[in-house]
Amino acid sequence: MHEQEYIKLTLLAGIYILLFTYEQYRPYFQQRKGHAQHSARNLFVAVINAIISALFMVIAISQTSQWALENNFGILNQLNLPTIYTYLIAILLIDSWQYAWHRMNHVIPLLWKFHRVHHSDKDMDASTGLRFHPIEIIYSNTLRIAIIPLAGVQVEHLIAYEIILLPIILFHHSNIKINENLDKLLRIIIVTPHIHRLHHSNIKKETDSNYSSIFSIWDRLFNSFTMRSIETEFELGLGEKYSAKEWNSFKGMLAIPFRKD
Ligand SMILES: [Zn+2]
Protein backbone atom coordinates (compact mmCIF):
# COMPACT_ATOMS: atom_id res chain seq x y z
CA MET A 1 0.00 0.00 0.00
CA HIS A 2 1.15 3.54 -0.86
CA GLU A 3 2.55 5.44 2.18
CA GLN A 4 -0.02 8.19 1.66
CA GLU A 5 -2.77 5.55 1.88
CA TYR A 6 -1.77 4.94 5.53
CA ILE A 7 -1.92 8.69 6.21
CA LYS A 8 -5.38 8.74 4.64
CA LEU A 9 -6.70 5.85 6.75
CA THR A 10 -5.19 7.15 10.01
CA LEU A 11 -6.63 10.60 9.35
CA LEU A 12 -10.00 9.09 8.52
CA ALA A 13 -10.12 7.06 11.76
CA GLY A 14 -8.90 9.99 13.91
CA ILE A 15 -11.39 12.51 12.50
CA TYR A 16 -14.20 9.97 12.71
CA ILE A 17 -13.56 9.30 16.43
CA LEU A 18 -13.43 13.05 17.14
CA LEU A 19 -16.70 13.72 15.33
CA PHE A 20 -18.42 10.68 16.84
CA THR A 21 -17.47 11.97 20.32
CA TYR A 22 -18.62 15.50 19.53
CA GLU A 23 -21.93 14.15 18.19
CA GLN A 24 -22.64 12.74 21.68
CA TYR A 25 -22.15 16.14 23.36
CA ARG A 26 -23.59 18.63 20.94
CA PRO A 27 -25.86 16.98 18.39
CA TYR A 28 -27.87 19.02 15.88
CA PHE A 29 -30.68 16.47 15.93
CA GLN A 30 -31.38 14.71 19.22
CA GLN A 31 -29.71 11.28 19.08
CA ARG A 32 -32.03 8.34 18.74
CA LYS A 33 -31.57 5.13 20.66
CA GLY A 34 -29.19 2.72 19.00
CA HIS A 35 -26.87 5.43 17.63
CA ALA A 36 -23.80 3.21 18.06
CA GLN A 37 -25.43 0.28 16.23
CA HIS A 38 -26.55 2.64 13.46
CA SER A 39 -22.97 3.86 13.01
CA ALA A 40 -21.61 0.30 13.15
CA ARG A 41 -23.93 -0.78 10.31
CA ASN A 42 -22.86 2.15 8.13
CA LEU A 43 -19.19 1.55 8.90
CA PHE A 44 -19.55 -2.12 8.01
CA VAL A 45 -20.75 -1.11 4.52
CA ALA A 46 -17.82 1.33 4.36
CA VAL A 47 -15.32 -1.44 5.12
CA ILE A 48 -16.83 -3.67 2.40
CA ASN A 49 -16.53 -0.76 -0.05
CA ALA A 50 -12.93 -0.07 0.96
CA ILE A 51 -12.04 -3.73 0.36
CA ILE A 52 -13.73 -3.70 -3.09
CA SER A 53 -11.84 -0.52 -4.02
CA ALA A 54 -8.51 -1.85 -2.75
CA LEU A 55 -8.89 -5.19 -4.54
CA PHE A 56 -10.22 -4.13 -7.91
CA MET A 57 -9.88 -0.40 -8.44
CA VAL A 58 -6.65 0.99 -7.02
CA ILE A 59 -4.33 -0.94 -9.39
CA ALA A 60 -6.48 -0.16 -12.46
CA ILE A 61 -6.54 3.56 -11.62
CA SER A 62 -2.79 3.71 -10.97
CA GLN A 63 -2.03 1.86 -14.24
CA THR A 64 -4.19 4.11 -16.41
CA SER A 65 -2.81 7.29 -14.82
CA GLN A 66 0.75 5.98 -15.35
CA TRP A 67 -0.08 5.21 -18.99
CA ALA A 68 -1.38 8.79 -19.44
CA LEU A 69 1.84 10.20 -17.95
CA GLU A 70 4.11 8.10 -20.18
CA ASN A 71 2.11 9.00 -23.28
CA ASN A 72 1.75 12.68 -22.40
CA PHE A 73 -2.01 12.25 -22.49
CA GLY A 74 -4.61 14.32 -20.61
CA ILE A 75 -4.97 17.98 -19.61
CA LEU A 76 -2.41 18.12 -16.79
CA ASN A 77 0.26 16.11 -18.61
CA GLN A 78 -0.06 18.46 -21.59
CA LEU A 79 0.23 21.59 -19.45
CA ASN A 80 3.48 20.49 -17.81
CA LEU A 81 3.21 22.99 -14.93
CA PRO A 82 5.27 23.24 -11.70
CA THR A 83 4.25 20.60 -9.12
CA ILE A 84 2.30 22.90 -6.81
CA TYR A 85 0.07 24.18 -9.64
CA THR A 86 -0.42 20.65 -10.91
CA TYR A 87 -1.71 19.61 -7.47
CA LEU A 88 -3.99 22.66 -7.23
CA ILE A 89 -5.48 22.17 -10.67
CA ALA A 90 -5.81 18.41 -10.13
CA ILE A 91 -7.74 18.98 -6.89
CA LEU A 92 -10.06 21.50 -8.59
CA LEU A 93 -10.55 19.20 -11.60
CA ILE A 94 -11.42 16.19 -9.43
CA ASP A 95 -13.73 18.25 -7.23
CA SER A 96 -15.59 19.66 -10.24
CA TRP A 97 -15.95 16.11 -11.60
CA GLN A 98 -17.31 14.98 -8.20
CA TYR A 99 -19.89 17.76 -8.42
CA ALA A 100 -20.99 16.79 -11.95
CA TRP A 101 -21.05 13.09 -11.13
CA HIS A 102 -23.00 13.62 -7.90
CA ARG A 103 -25.55 15.71 -9.81
CA MET A 104 -25.91 12.93 -12.41
CA ASN A 105 -26.59 10.48 -9.57
CA HIS A 106 -29.64 12.54 -8.68
CA VAL A 107 -30.87 13.24 -12.19
CA ILE A 108 -30.44 9.85 -13.91
CA PRO A 109 -33.11 7.46 -12.52
CA LEU A 110 -30.97 4.30 -12.65
CA LEU A 111 -28.11 5.99 -10.77
CA TRP A 112 -30.53 7.45 -8.22
CA LYS A 113 -31.77 3.92 -7.37
CA PHE A 114 -28.31 3.17 -5.97
CA HIS A 115 -27.45 6.64 -4.65
CA ARG A 116 -30.65 6.69 -2.57
CA VAL A 117 -29.05 4.13 -0.22
CA HIS A 118 -26.88 7.03 0.95
CA HIS A 119 -29.88 9.37 1.22
CA SER A 120 -32.22 6.90 2.92
CA ASP A 121 -30.43 7.40 6.26
CA LYS A 122 -32.89 9.31 8.41
CA ASP A 123 -30.38 9.58 11.26
CA MET A 124 -27.52 11.10 9.31
CA ASP A 125 -24.22 11.37 11.14
CA ALA A 126 -20.51 11.11 10.28
CA SER A 127 -20.89 7.41 9.43
CA THR A 128 -23.46 8.26 6.71
CA GLY A 129 -20.63 9.95 4.80
CA LEU A 130 -19.26 6.46 4.12
CA ARG A 131 -22.58 4.66 3.50
CA PHE A 132 -22.85 3.86 -0.21
CA HIS A 133 -24.14 0.86 -2.09
CA PRO A 134 -21.13 -1.26 -3.21
CA ILE A 135 -22.43 -1.21 -6.82
CA GLU A 136 -22.32 2.63 -6.75
CA ILE A 137 -18.70 2.37 -5.58
CA ILE A 138 -17.88 -0.03 -8.43
CA TYR A 139 -19.34 2.08 -11.24
CA SER A 140 -18.09 5.38 -9.79
CA ASN A 141 -14.56 3.99 -9.69
CA THR A 142 -14.87 2.38 -13.12
CA LEU A 143 -15.79 5.75 -14.56
CA ARG A 144 -12.83 7.29 -12.77
CA ILE A 145 -10.57 4.90 -14.68
CA ALA A 146 -11.65 6.75 -17.84
CA ILE A 147 -11.81 10.27 -16.38
CA ILE A 148 -8.41 10.23 -14.67
CA PRO A 149 -6.27 9.79 -17.81
CA LEU A 150 -8.39 12.41 -19.61
CA ALA A 151 -7.59 14.90 -16.85
CA GLY A 152 -3.98 13.69 -16.65
CA VAL A 153 -4.40 13.19 -12.89
CA GLN A 154 -1.86 10.96 -11.11
CA VAL A 155 -2.42 8.64 -8.14
CA GLU A 156 -0.60 11.04 -5.80
CA HIS A 157 -3.00 13.85 -6.85
CA LEU A 158 -5.95 11.59 -6.19
CA ILE A 159 -4.64 10.65 -2.74
CA ALA A 160 -3.96 14.35 -1.93
CA TYR A 161 -7.53 15.10 -2.99
CA GLU A 162 -8.87 12.31 -0.77
CA ILE A 163 -6.78 13.49 2.20
CA ILE A 164 -8.64 16.82 1.95
CA LEU A 165 -11.98 15.28 0.96
CA LEU A 166 -12.40 12.61 3.64
CA PRO A 167 -12.28 14.88 6.73
CA ILE A 168 -14.65 17.32 4.99
CA ILE A 169 -17.04 14.52 4.00
CA LEU A 170 -17.16 13.24 7.59
CA PHE A 171 -17.51 16.80 8.91
CA HIS A 172 -20.37 17.82 6.64
CA HIS A 173 -22.32 14.61 7.29
CA SER A 174 -21.84 14.79 11.06
CA ASN A 175 -24.74 15.47 13.38
CA ILE A 176 -23.06 18.33 15.22
CA LYS A 177 -24.39 21.69 16.20
CA ILE A 178 -22.10 24.52 15.25
CA ASN A 179 -22.61 28.23 15.52
CA GLU A 180 -24.46 29.67 12.50
CA ASN A 181 -21.86 32.42 12.04
CA LEU A 182 -19.06 29.86 11.94
CA ASP A 183 -21.01 27.80 9.41
CA LYS A 184 -21.57 30.97 7.33
CA LEU A 185 -17.86 31.77 7.38
CA LEU A 186 -16.77 28.25 6.46
CA ARG A 187 -19.40 27.90 3.74
CA ILE A 188 -17.75 30.67 1.71
CA ILE A 189 -15.11 28.07 0.86
CA ILE A 190 -16.11 24.56 1.90
CA VAL A 191 -19.25 22.45 2.16
CA THR A 192 -20.38 22.79 5.78
CA PRO A 193 -22.70 20.53 7.83
CA HIS A 194 -25.59 22.90 7.22
CA ILE A 195 -25.09 23.05 3.44
CA HIS A 196 -24.98 19.28 3.26
CA ARG A 197 -27.80 18.72 5.77
CA LEU A 198 -30.09 20.48 3.30
CA HIS A 199 -28.90 18.07 0.60
CA HIS A 200 -30.19 15.28 2.88
CA SER A 201 -33.48 17.04 3.68
CA ASN A 202 -36.65 15.06 2.95
CA ILE A 203 -37.85 17.87 0.64
CA LYS A 204 -36.96 16.84 -2.92
CA LYS A 205 -36.16 20.38 -4.09
CA GLU A 206 -33.48 20.60 -1.40
CA THR A 207 -32.17 17.05 -1.95
CA ASP A 208 -31.68 18.01 -5.60
CA SER A 209 -29.33 20.85 -4.65
CA ASN A 210 -26.01 21.39 -2.81
CA TYR A 211 -24.09 18.67 -4.67
CA SER A 212 -20.56 19.96 -4.00
CA SER A 213 -18.04 17.83 -2.09
CA ILE A 214 -15.12 20.00 -0.91
CA PHE A 215 -15.58 23.48 -2.37
CA SER A 216 -19.01 25.07 -2.21
CA ILE A 217 -18.26 27.16 -5.32
CA TRP A 218 -19.58 24.56 -7.81
CA ASP A 219 -23.16 24.86 -6.56
CA ARG A 220 -22.96 28.64 -6.74
CA LEU A 221 -21.44 28.54 -10.23
CA PHE A 222 -23.95 26.05 -11.60
CA ASN A 223 -27.00 27.43 -9.86
CA SER A 224 -27.76 24.55 -7.51
CA PHE A 225 -27.05 26.24 -4.18
CA THR A 226 -29.80 26.19 -1.52
CA MET A 227 -29.73 27.77 1.90
CA ARG A 228 -32.02 28.51 4.81
CA SER A 229 -31.43 29.36 8.43
CA ILE A 230 -29.93 26.76 10.75
CA GLU A 231 -32.76 27.46 13.18
CA THR A 232 -35.56 26.23 10.87
CA GLU A 233 -36.97 22.76 11.48
CA PHE A 234 -36.62 19.97 8.96
CA GLU A 235 -36.32 16.24 8.61
CA LEU A 236 -33.70 14.14 6.93
CA GLY A 237 -33.97 11.06 4.75
CA LEU A 238 -36.43 9.91 2.13
CA GLY A 239 -39.54 9.58 4.25
CA GLU A 240 -41.02 6.84 6.36
CA LYS A 241 -40.96 4.10 3.70
CA TYR A 242 -37.17 3.82 3.96
CA SER A 243 -36.80 4.32 7.68
CA ALA A 244 -38.10 0.91 8.80
CA LYS A 245 -35.46 -1.16 10.55
CA GLU A 246 -35.41 -3.78 7.77
CA TRP A 247 -34.11 -1.20 5.22
CA ASN A 248 -31.29 -0.12 7.48
CA SER A 249 -29.78 -3.54 8.07
CA PHE A 250 -26.85 -4.51 5.85
CA LYS A 251 -29.11 -6.75 3.76
CA GLY A 252 -31.79 -4.05 3.64
CA MET A 253 -29.35 -1.41 2.39
CA LEU A 254 -28.14 -3.75 -0.35
CA ALA A 255 -31.76 -4.35 -1.40
CA ILE A 256 -32.87 -0.68 -1.56
CA PRO A 257 -31.93 -0.14 -5.26
CA PHE A 258 -34.11 -3.09 -6.24
CA ARG A 259 -37.25 -1.78 -4.55
CA LYS A 260 -40.05 -0.95 -6.99
CA ASP A 261 -40.92 2.46 -5.46
ZN1 LIG B 1 -26.64 13.01 -3.03
XYZ file of C-alpha atoms and ligand atoms in Angstrom, residues 102 106 115 119 199, ligand 1:
6
model
C -22.999 13.617 -7.902
C -29.638 12.536 -8.678
C -27.453 6.640 -4.652
C -29.882 9.365 1.217
C -28.898 18.068 0.597
Zn -26.641 13.010 -3.027
